[in-house]
Amino acid sequence: MGYQPGVMMADLAIPTVAAFVPNDFKIDICDEHISKINFEIDSKFIGITGRVYQKNRMIEIAKEFKKRGKIIIMGGSYVTLSPNVMREYCDILVQGEIEEIHTELFNDLRNNTYKDTYYGTKADLSLTPTPRWDLYPNNHASAGSIQTSRGCPYQCEFCDVIVYLGRKQRHKPIDDVIKELEVLYSLGYRSIVFSDDNFTVNRPHAKKLLKRLRDWNLKHKKSPVRFCTQVSTDIVKDDELLQLCAQAGFDQVFIGIESPNSDSMNEVKKFHNMKLEMANVIKKFYNYGILPYCGMILGFDSDYKNIFKQQFELAMESFSPYFMINVLIAPDQTPLFNRLKKENRILTNKFVEVGSPLNSNIIFKNFSTDEMNLGMKWLATNLYEPKNFTLRVLNMLDNFNTYKQPKSASQLYEINGDHILKDISKIISKIRNLGEEEKKMWNIIGEKIIDKNVPKELFITLMFFYMQLRHVYNENGIWQPELIGVNLDFEK
């Protein structure tokens, strides 16, 4: 199998499913982001999984293996939510979670008595084994991955998590989490992502887990782990929880800001965002040395043409360097999808393409497609125009407190595989070739990092994500320098 560039985060689904395979089965795994698929592999059964934006590639892979007479098994989140779409491309379709059905499934495969569909349950996570990381190309991944919970109690209309995994959050036993952590640590990972949908929503449990993580990291203080996860905005109401996150070694989190428009948040039932001042929410993380990555969504029914300007002002006021900007989409089976389908506002046979922030499967209420595209291009270009990005970073650094983080964690930058660090260095060095303003940005931020005595990995992180965004925006025709500073009429 041919080598491809490394990934920022190891894929958790593949080695997790591999851990359920009985010992009398021979198993090979492939993360196509790292290795090319061996279509000539000597195997009777081929398992395929992927997300919504990988739909076409999943189909291509299935067809290629079908030509070779293989029996195709498909499962995962997209297959579960859209079984009718993928049914014709597989022999066996697995819906839901595998924990409580794997014995039946593999017995049937062994005896050649398999059914065309298996229905998994919302499982007890104590049944989840330690993933087969021994089968994964770990030296090609920067960060490891652990899942400690499934489900989310909130009811955000556009979210498919509550459909796929349920609103009752289930937790993996903390001892099992520590066991998985030890395995990843032994493999060289010093950066680990907790791939929970909402890591801190159950505060009592989160605090117990964070205390164990803090104590575990203290035992490894000569070479500690840096953690990242996804949290909801209401974490800022609990200073103890934030303090524990910092003490445990969490230096990055993703938060769904979505919109400063409270009417939009009410519309889609994201009620926990409504009574919070979003700029202050974001700034709160800086007090604990935590860098927040913020999600923005545009195109709610309560959004009007001034929303682009409002989102820009929120970003600048919050000082957050990094925003993931996307138009609203309606994943299959979500409450939003069902509502818009009744209103004949779903664009059929359209799904979200990877790396295409402009793409949506809905007809917007207050925007034409051209208006939405123009507004998105204006927002993205002005947010990441070097002077504006630099201003946000400098303001953030003036408010950034790394002293609440474990000292060793904030001073070390270790990556599992030296070649990945070299790849990252090559990528970020390209920023200086984008233009004079980008070169100035690089120098100013670098000098500020040194002046503030902030760990150098923060500079690498900021520059990497900046270059990543510029690449995505260039590839998708979003980066439009002629829109910088233009006062477009986005008024209601």
Coordinates of C-alpha atoms in Angstrom, one line a residue:
M1 CA 0.0 0.0 0.0
G2 CA 1.3 3.4 -1.0
Y3 CA 2.1 6.1 1.6
Q4 CA 0.1 9.3 1.7
P5 CA 0.6 12.3 4.0
G6 CA -0.3 12.0 7.6
V7 CA -3.5 13.0 9.3
M8 CA -4.0 15.4 12.2
M9 CA -6.2 12.9 14.1
A10 CA -6.2 9.2 14.0
D11 CA -9.6 7.7 12.9
L12 CA -11.3 6.2 15.9
A13 CA -14.1 4.3 14.1
I14 CA -11.9 1.8 12.2
P15 CA -9.8 0.4 15.1
T16 CA -12.9 0.4 17.3
V17 CA -14.9 -1.8 14.9
A18 CA -11.8 -3.9 14.4
A19 CA -11.8 -4.6 18.1
F20 CA -15.1 -6.5 17.8
V21 CA -13.7 -8.9 15.2
P22 CA -13.2 -12.4 16.6
N23 CA -9.7 -13.9 16.7
D24 CA -10.5 -16.5 14.1
F25 CA -11.0 -13.8 11.5
K26 CA -8.0 -12.3 9.7
I27 CA -8.4 -8.5 9.6
D28 CA -6.7 -5.7 7.7
I29 CA -7.7 -2.0 8.1
C30 CA -7.2 1.0 5.9
D31 CA -7.6 4.7 6.6
E32 CA -7.6 6.1 3.0
H33 CA -6.3 9.4 4.3
I34 CA -3.1 7.6 5.0
S35 CA -2.9 4.5 2.8
K36 CA -4.1 3.6 -0.6
I37 CA -6.8 0.9 -0.8
N38 CA -5.6 -2.5 -1.9
F39 CA -8.5 -3.6 -4.2
E40 CA -6.8 -6.9 -4.8
I41 CA -6.8 -7.9 -1.1
D42 CA -7.5 -11.6 -0.5
S43 CA -10.6 -11.1 1.6
K44 CA -14.2 -12.4 1.4
F45 CA -15.8 -9.5 3.3
I46 CA -15.1 -5.8 2.9
G47 CA -16.3 -3.3 5.5
I48 CA -16.8 0.3 4.5
T49 CA -17.8 3.3 6.6
G50 CA -17.8 7.0 6.1
R51 CA -19.5 10.3 6.8
V52 CA -22.1 12.1 4.6
Y53 CA -19.5 14.1 2.7
Q54 CA -17.7 10.8 1.8
K55 CA -20.9 9.2 0.3
N56 CA -19.6 9.2 -3.3
R57 CA -16.3 7.7 -2.4
M58 CA -18.0 5.0 -0.3
I59 CA -20.0 4.1 -3.4
E60 CA -16.9 4.1 -5.6
I61 CA -15.1 1.8 -3.2
A62 CA -18.1 -0.6 -3.0
K63 CA -18.4 -0.8 -6.7
E64 CA -14.7 -1.6 -7.2
F65 CA -14.8 -4.4 -4.6
K66 CA -18.1 -5.7 -6.1
K67 CA -16.4 -6.1 -9.4
R68 CA -14.0 -8.5 -7.7
G69 CA -16.8 -10.6 -6.1
K70 CA -16.5 -9.3 -2.6
I71 CA -19.3 -9.2 0.0
I72 CA -19.8 -5.6 1.0
I73 CA -20.7 -4.6 4.6
M74 CA -21.6 -0.9 5.3
G75 CA -22.1 0.8 8.6
G76 CA -21.6 4.0 10.5
S77 CA -23.4 7.3 11.0
Y78 CA -24.3 8.1 7.4
V79 CA -25.4 4.6 6.6
T80 CA -27.5 4.6 9.7
L81 CA -29.2 7.9 8.9
S82 CA -29.6 7.2 5.2
P83 CA -29.9 3.5 4.8
N84 CA -32.1 3.7 1.6
V85 CA -29.4 5.7 -0.2
M86 CA -26.7 3.1 0.5
R87 CA -28.8 -0.1 0.4
E88 CA -28.1 -1.0 -3.2
Y89 CA -24.4 -0.7 -2.8
C90 CA -23.9 -3.3 -0.1
D91 CA -24.8 -6.9 0.7
I92 CA -25.0 -6.3 4.5
L93 CA -26.1 -3.0 6.0
V94 CA -25.5 -2.4 9.7
Q95 CA -27.6 0.4 11.3
G96 CA -26.8 1.8 14.7
E97 CA -24.1 0.8 17.2
I98 CA -22.3 -2.6 17.0
E99 CA -21.7 -3.4 20.7
E100 CA -24.8 -5.6 21.3
I101 CA -25.0 -7.2 17.8
H102 CA -21.4 -8.0 16.9
T103 CA -21.6 -11.6 18.2
E104 CA -24.6 -12.4 16.0
L105 CA -23.1 -10.5 13.0
F106 CA -19.8 -12.4 13.1
N107 CA -21.4 -15.7 13.8
D108 CA -23.5 -15.2 10.7
L109 CA -20.5 -14.2 8.6
R110 CA -18.6 -17.3 9.8
N111 CA -21.5 -19.6 9.0
N112 CA -22.4 -17.8 5.7
T113 CA -25.9 -17.2 7.1
Y114 CA -25.7 -13.5 7.2
K115 CA -28.8 -11.2 6.8
D116 CA -29.0 -8.2 4.6
T117 CA -29.6 -5.8 7.6
Y118 CA -28.6 -5.7 11.2
Y119 CA -30.0 -3.2 13.7
G120 CA -27.8 -2.1 16.5
T121 CA -29.0 -0.6 19.8
K122 CA -27.9 2.5 21.8
A123 CA -25.4 0.5 23.7
D124 CA -23.9 0.4 27.2
L125 CA -20.4 1.8 26.6
S126 CA -18.9 -0.6 29.1
L127 CA -19.3 -3.1 26.3
T128 CA -16.9 -1.1 24.1
P129 CA -13.5 -2.8 23.9
T130 CA -10.2 -0.9 23.6
P131 CA -9.7 -0.1 19.9
R132 CA -7.2 -2.1 17.9
W133 CA -4.6 0.6 17.6
D134 CA -2.0 -2.1 17.0
L135 CA -3.5 -2.4 13.5
Y136 CA -3.5 1.3 12.8
P137 CA -0.6 3.3 11.1
N138 CA -0.1 5.4 14.2
N139 CA 3.2 7.0 13.1
H140 CA 1.2 8.8 10.4
A141 CA -1.2 10.5 12.8
S142 CA -0.5 13.6 14.9
A143 CA -3.2 13.1 17.6
G144 CA -4.9 10.0 19.0
S145 CA -8.6 9.8 19.7
I146 CA -10.8 8.5 22.5
Q147 CA -14.6 8.5 22.9
T148 CA -15.9 8.8 26.5
S149 CA -19.6 9.3 25.8
R150 CA -22.3 9.2 23.2
G151 CA -25.4 11.3 22.8
C152 CA -26.3 14.8 23.8
P153 CA -29.3 16.0 25.9
Y154 CA -29.9 19.1 23.9
Q155 CA -32.4 19.3 21.1
C156 CA -30.7 21.5 18.4
E157 CA -32.8 21.1 15.3
F158 CA -30.0 20.8 12.8
C159 CA -28.0 18.2 14.7
D160 CA -28.0 14.6 13.7
V161 CA -26.2 13.4 16.8
I162 CA -29.5 13.3 18.8
V163 CA -31.0 11.2 16.0
Y164 CA -28.1 8.8 15.6
L165 CA -26.9 8.5 19.2
G166 CA -29.9 9.8 21.2
R167 CA -30.5 12.6 23.7
K168 CA -29.6 10.4 26.8
Q169 CA -25.9 10.7 27.2
R170 CA -24.1 7.4 27.9
H171 CA -20.7 7.3 29.5
K172 CA -17.8 4.9 29.2
P173 CA -16.4 3.7 32.6
I174 CA -13.6 6.1 33.6
D175 CA -11.3 3.2 34.2
D176 CA -11.8 2.1 30.6
V177 CA -11.0 5.6 29.4
I178 CA -7.7 5.6 31.4
K179 CA -6.9 2.2 29.9
E180 CA -7.3 3.5 26.4
L181 CA -5.3 6.6 27.3
E182 CA -2.4 4.4 28.4
V183 CA -2.5 2.5 25.1
L184 CA -2.3 5.7 23.1
Y185 CA 0.4 7.0 25.3
S186 CA 2.5 3.9 24.9
L187 CA 2.2 4.3 21.1
G188 CA 3.8 7.8 21.3
Y189 CA 0.7 10.1 21.2
R190 CA 1.1 13.3 23.2
S191 CA -1.9 15.0 21.8
I192 CA -5.3 13.3 22.2
V193 CA -8.8 14.4 21.0
F194 CA -11.8 13.3 23.0
S195 CA -14.3 12.8 20.2
D196 CA -17.4 13.3 22.4
D197 CA -20.3 15.3 21.0
N198 CA -20.5 17.3 24.2
F199 CA -17.7 16.4 26.7
T200 CA -18.9 18.6 29.6
V201 CA -22.7 18.6 29.4
N202 CA -23.0 16.2 32.3
R203 CA -21.0 18.3 34.7
P204 CA -20.7 16.0 37.7
H205 CA -19.4 13.1 35.5
A206 CA -17.2 15.5 33.5
K207 CA -15.6 16.7 36.8
K208 CA -14.9 13.2 38.0
L209 CA -13.3 12.3 34.6
L210 CA -11.3 15.5 34.5
K211 CA -9.8 14.9 38.0
R212 CA -8.7 11.5 36.9
L213 CA -7.2 12.9 33.7
R214 CA -5.4 15.6 35.8
D215 CA -4.0 13.0 38.1
W216 CA -3.0 10.8 35.2
N217 CA -1.2 13.6 33.4
L218 CA 0.7 14.6 36.6
K219 CA 2.1 11.0 36.6
H220 CA 3.5 11.8 33.1
K221 CA 4.6 15.4 33.8
K222 CA 8.0 14.9 32.1
S223 CA 6.1 14.2 28.9
P224 CA 2.4 15.0 29.4
V225 CA -0.5 14.9 27.0
R226 CA -2.4 17.9 25.5
F227 CA -6.1 17.3 25.2
C228 CA -8.8 18.8 22.9
T229 CA -12.6 18.2 22.8
Q230 CA -16.0 19.7 22.0
V231 CA -18.0 21.5 24.6
S232 CA -21.1 23.6 24.7
T233 CA -21.2 27.3 25.5
D234 CA -22.7 26.9 29.0
I235 CA -19.4 25.5 30.3
V236 CA -18.5 29.2 31.0
K237 CA -21.1 29.2 33.8
D238 CA -18.9 26.8 35.8
D239 CA -15.5 28.1 36.8
E240 CA -14.6 24.9 38.6
L241 CA -15.2 22.9 35.4
L242 CA -13.0 25.3 33.3
Q243 CA -10.3 25.1 36.0
L244 CA -10.3 21.3 35.9
C245 CA -10.1 21.4 32.1
A246 CA -7.0 23.5 32.3
Q247 CA -5.4 21.5 35.1
A248 CA -6.0 18.2 33.1
G249 CA -4.2 19.6 30.1
F250 CA -7.0 20.7 27.8
D251 CA -5.5 23.6 25.7
Q252 CA -8.1 23.6 22.8
V253 CA -11.8 23.2 22.6
F254 CA -14.4 23.4 19.8
I255 CA -17.6 25.4 20.7
G256 CA -20.7 25.9 18.6
I257 CA -21.2 29.6 18.7
E258 CA -23.4 29.3 15.6
S259 CA -24.9 32.9 15.7
P260 CA -25.2 36.1 17.7
N261 CA -28.8 36.2 16.5
S262 CA -30.9 34.9 19.5
D263 CA -34.0 34.6 17.3
S264 CA -32.1 32.1 15.2
M265 CA -31.0 30.1 18.2
N266 CA -34.6 30.0 19.5
E267 CA -35.8 29.0 16.1
V268 CA -33.5 25.9 16.0
K269 CA -33.9 25.1 19.7
K270 CA -30.3 25.8 20.7
F271 CA -31.7 27.5 23.8
H272 CA -28.5 27.3 25.9
N273 CA -26.9 29.8 23.5
M274 CA -29.6 32.4 23.8
K275 CA -28.9 34.0 27.1
L276 CA -25.2 34.3 26.7
E277 CA -23.1 37.1 25.2
M278 CA -21.1 35.1 22.7
A279 CA -18.0 37.4 22.7
N280 CA -17.7 37.0 26.5
V281 CA -18.2 33.3 26.2
I282 CA -15.2 33.0 23.9
K283 CA -13.0 35.4 26.0
K284 CA -13.6 33.3 29.1
F285 CA -11.5 30.5 27.7
Y286 CA -8.4 32.7 27.5
N287 CA -8.4 33.1 31.3
Y288 CA -7.6 29.4 31.5
G289 CA -5.1 29.1 28.6
I290 CA -7.6 27.4 26.4
L291 CA -7.8 28.2 22.7
P292 CA -11.5 28.0 21.5
Y293 CA -12.3 27.0 17.9
C294 CA -15.7 28.5 17.1
G295 CA -18.4 27.2 14.8
M296 CA -20.5 29.7 12.9
I297 CA -23.6 28.9 10.9
L298 CA -25.4 31.2 8.5
G299 CA -28.8 30.9 6.8
F300 CA -31.3 30.3 9.6
D301 CA -34.8 31.5 8.8
S302 CA -34.4 34.3 11.3
D303 CA -31.2 35.5 9.6
Y304 CA -31.3 38.5 7.4
K305 CA -28.7 40.2 5.2
N306 CA -27.1 42.0 8.1
I307 CA -26.1 38.6 9.6
F308 CA -22.7 38.6 7.8
K309 CA -21.8 41.9 9.4
Q310 CA -23.0 40.8 12.8
Q311 CA -20.9 37.6 12.6
F312 CA -17.8 39.6 11.6
E313 CA -18.3 42.0 14.5
L314 CA -18.7 39.1 16.9
A315 CA -15.5 37.6 15.7
M316 CA -13.5 40.8 16.0
E317 CA -14.9 41.6 19.4
S318 CA -14.2 38.1 20.7
F319 CA -10.5 38.1 19.6
S320 CA -10.9 34.4 18.6
P321 CA -8.5 33.7 15.7
Y322 CA -10.3 30.7 14.3
F323 CA -13.9 30.3 13.1
M324 CA -15.3 27.5 11.1
I325 CA -17.9 29.2 8.9
N326 CA -20.6 27.2 7.2
V327 CA -24.0 27.7 5.7
L328 CA -26.9 25.8 7.3
I329 CA -27.5 22.3 6.1
A330 CA -30.2 19.8 7.0
P331 CA -28.8 16.3 7.7
D332 CA -31.1 13.4 6.8
Q333 CA -33.7 12.5 9.5
T334 CA -33.0 15.6 11.7
P335 CA -35.9 17.7 12.9
L336 CA -34.7 20.5 10.5
F337 CA -34.7 18.1 7.6
N338 CA -38.3 17.0 8.4
R339 CA -39.5 20.5 8.8
L340 CA -38.0 21.9 5.6
K341 CA -39.1 18.8 3.7
K342 CA -42.7 19.6 4.6
E343 CA -42.1 23.2 3.3
N344 CA -40.6 21.8 0.0
R345 CA -37.3 23.5 0.8
I346 CA -35.0 20.5 0.6
L347 CA -32.8 20.2 -2.5
T348 CA -33.1 16.5 -3.3
N349 CA -30.1 14.4 -4.1
K350 CA -27.7 17.1 -2.7
F351 CA -25.3 16.5 0.1
V352 CA -22.5 18.3 1.7
E353 CA -19.2 18.1 -0.1
V354 CA -16.1 17.9 2.0
G355 CA -14.3 21.3 2.2
S356 CA -17.2 23.2 0.6
P357 CA -18.5 25.7 3.2
L358 CA -20.8 27.2 0.6
N359 CA -22.7 24.0 -0.1
S360 CA -26.1 23.4 1.4
N361 CA -29.1 21.1 0.7
I362 CA -31.8 23.7 1.7
I363 CA -33.6 26.6 0.1
F364 CA -32.9 29.6 2.3
K365 CA -35.9 31.7 3.4
N366 CA -34.3 35.2 3.2
F367 CA -31.4 34.7 0.8
S368 CA -30.9 33.7 -2.8
T369 CA -28.1 31.3 -3.4
D370 CA -26.1 34.1 -5.0
E371 CA -26.7 36.4 -2.0
M372 CA -25.6 33.7 0.4
N373 CA -22.5 32.9 -1.6
L374 CA -21.5 36.6 -1.8
G375 CA -22.1 37.1 1.9
M376 CA -20.1 34.0 2.8
K377 CA -17.2 35.1 0.6
W378 CA -17.2 38.6 2.1
L379 CA -17.2 37.2 5.7
A380 CA -14.5 34.6 5.1
T381 CA -12.2 36.9 3.2
N382 CA -12.5 39.8 5.7
L383 CA -12.2 37.5 8.8
Y384 CA -8.9 36.0 7.5
E385 CA -7.5 39.1 5.8
P386 CA -4.1 39.3 7.4
K387 CA -4.6 42.5 9.3
N388 CA -7.9 41.4 10.8
F389 CA -6.5 38.0 11.7
T390 CA -3.4 39.6 13.3
L391 CA -5.5 42.0 15.3
R392 CA -7.6 39.1 16.8
V393 CA -4.5 37.1 17.6
L394 CA -2.7 40.0 19.3
N395 CA -5.8 40.8 21.4
M396 CA -6.2 37.1 22.3
L397 CA -2.6 36.8 23.4
D398 CA -2.9 39.9 25.6
N399 CA -5.7 38.0 27.5
F400 CA -4.2 34.5 27.3
N401 CA -3.2 32.9 30.6
T402 CA -1.1 29.7 30.2
Y403 CA -0.2 29.6 33.9
K404 CA -3.4 27.7 34.7
Q405 CA -2.2 24.9 32.4
P406 CA 0.3 22.3 33.5
K407 CA 3.7 23.9 32.9
S408 CA 5.2 20.9 31.2
A409 CA 2.2 20.6 28.9
S410 CA 2.4 24.2 27.8
Q411 CA 6.2 24.0 27.1
L412 CA 6.4 20.8 25.1
Y413 CA 5.4 20.2 21.6
E414 CA 5.6 16.5 20.7
I415 CA 4.1 14.8 17.7
N416 CA 3.8 11.1 17.0
G417 CA 6.1 10.9 14.0
D418 CA 8.8 13.5 13.2
H419 CA 7.8 13.5 9.5
I420 CA 4.3 14.9 10.5
L421 CA 6.0 17.9 12.2
K422 CA 8.1 18.4 9.2
D423 CA 5.0 18.3 7.0
I424 CA 3.3 20.9 9.2
S425 CA 6.4 23.1 9.2
K426 CA 6.4 23.0 5.4
I427 CA 2.7 23.9 5.2
I428 CA 2.9 26.9 7.5
S429 CA 6.1 28.2 5.9
K430 CA 4.0 28.8 2.8
I431 CA 2.2 31.6 4.5
R432 CA 5.1 33.9 3.9
N433 CA 4.8 33.3 0.2
L434 CA 1.2 34.4 0.0
G435 CA 2.1 38.1 0.0
E436 CA 3.6 41.0 1.8
E437 CA 0.7 41.3 4.3
E438 CA 0.9 37.6 5.1
K439 CA 4.6 37.9 5.7
K440 CA 4.0 40.9 8.1
M441 CA 1.3 38.9 9.9
W442 CA 3.8 36.0 10.4
N443 CA 6.5 38.3 11.8
I444 CA 4.2 40.3 14.1
I445 CA 2.5 37.2 15.6
G446 CA 5.8 35.4 16.0
E447 CA 7.3 38.4 17.9
K448 CA 4.2 38.6 20.1
I449 CA 4.4 34.9 21.0
I450 CA 8.0 35.4 22.1
D451 CA 7.2 38.7 23.9
K452 CA 4.4 37.1 25.9
N453 CA 6.4 33.9 26.6
V454 CA 3.6 31.8 25.2
P455 CA 4.5 28.2 24.2
K456 CA 5.7 28.0 20.6
E457 CA 3.2 25.3 19.7
L458 CA 0.5 28.0 19.9
F459 CA 2.2 29.8 17.0
I460 CA 2.4 26.6 15.0
T461 CA -1.2 25.8 15.7
L462 CA -2.4 29.3 14.7
M463 CA -0.4 29.3 11.5
F464 CA -1.4 25.8 10.5
F465 CA -5.1 26.5 10.8
Y466 CA -4.7 29.8 9.0
M467 CA -2.9 28.1 6.1
Q468 CA -5.5 25.3 6.1
L469 CA -8.4 27.8 5.8
R470 CA -6.7 29.8 3.1
H471 CA -6.2 26.6 1.1
V472 CA -9.8 25.6 1.5
Y473 CA -11.0 29.1 0.6
N474 CA -8.8 29.2 -2.5
E475 CA -9.9 25.7 -3.6
N476 CA -13.5 26.6 -3.3
G477 CA -13.4 30.1 -4.8
I478 CA -14.3 31.7 -1.5
W479 CA -11.1 33.8 -1.1
Q480 CA -12.0 37.1 -2.8
P481 CA -9.4 39.9 -2.0
E482 CA -11.5 42.5 -3.9
L483 CA -14.1 42.2 -1.1
I484 CA -11.7 43.2 1.7
G485 CA -13.0 46.4 3.4
V486 CA -15.9 46.6 1.0
N487 CA -19.1 47.9 2.8
L488 CA -21.6 45.6 1.1
D489 CA -25.3 46.4 1.8
F490 CA -26.1 43.6 4.2
E491 CA -28.8 45.5 6.0
K492 CA -32.2 43.9 6.7

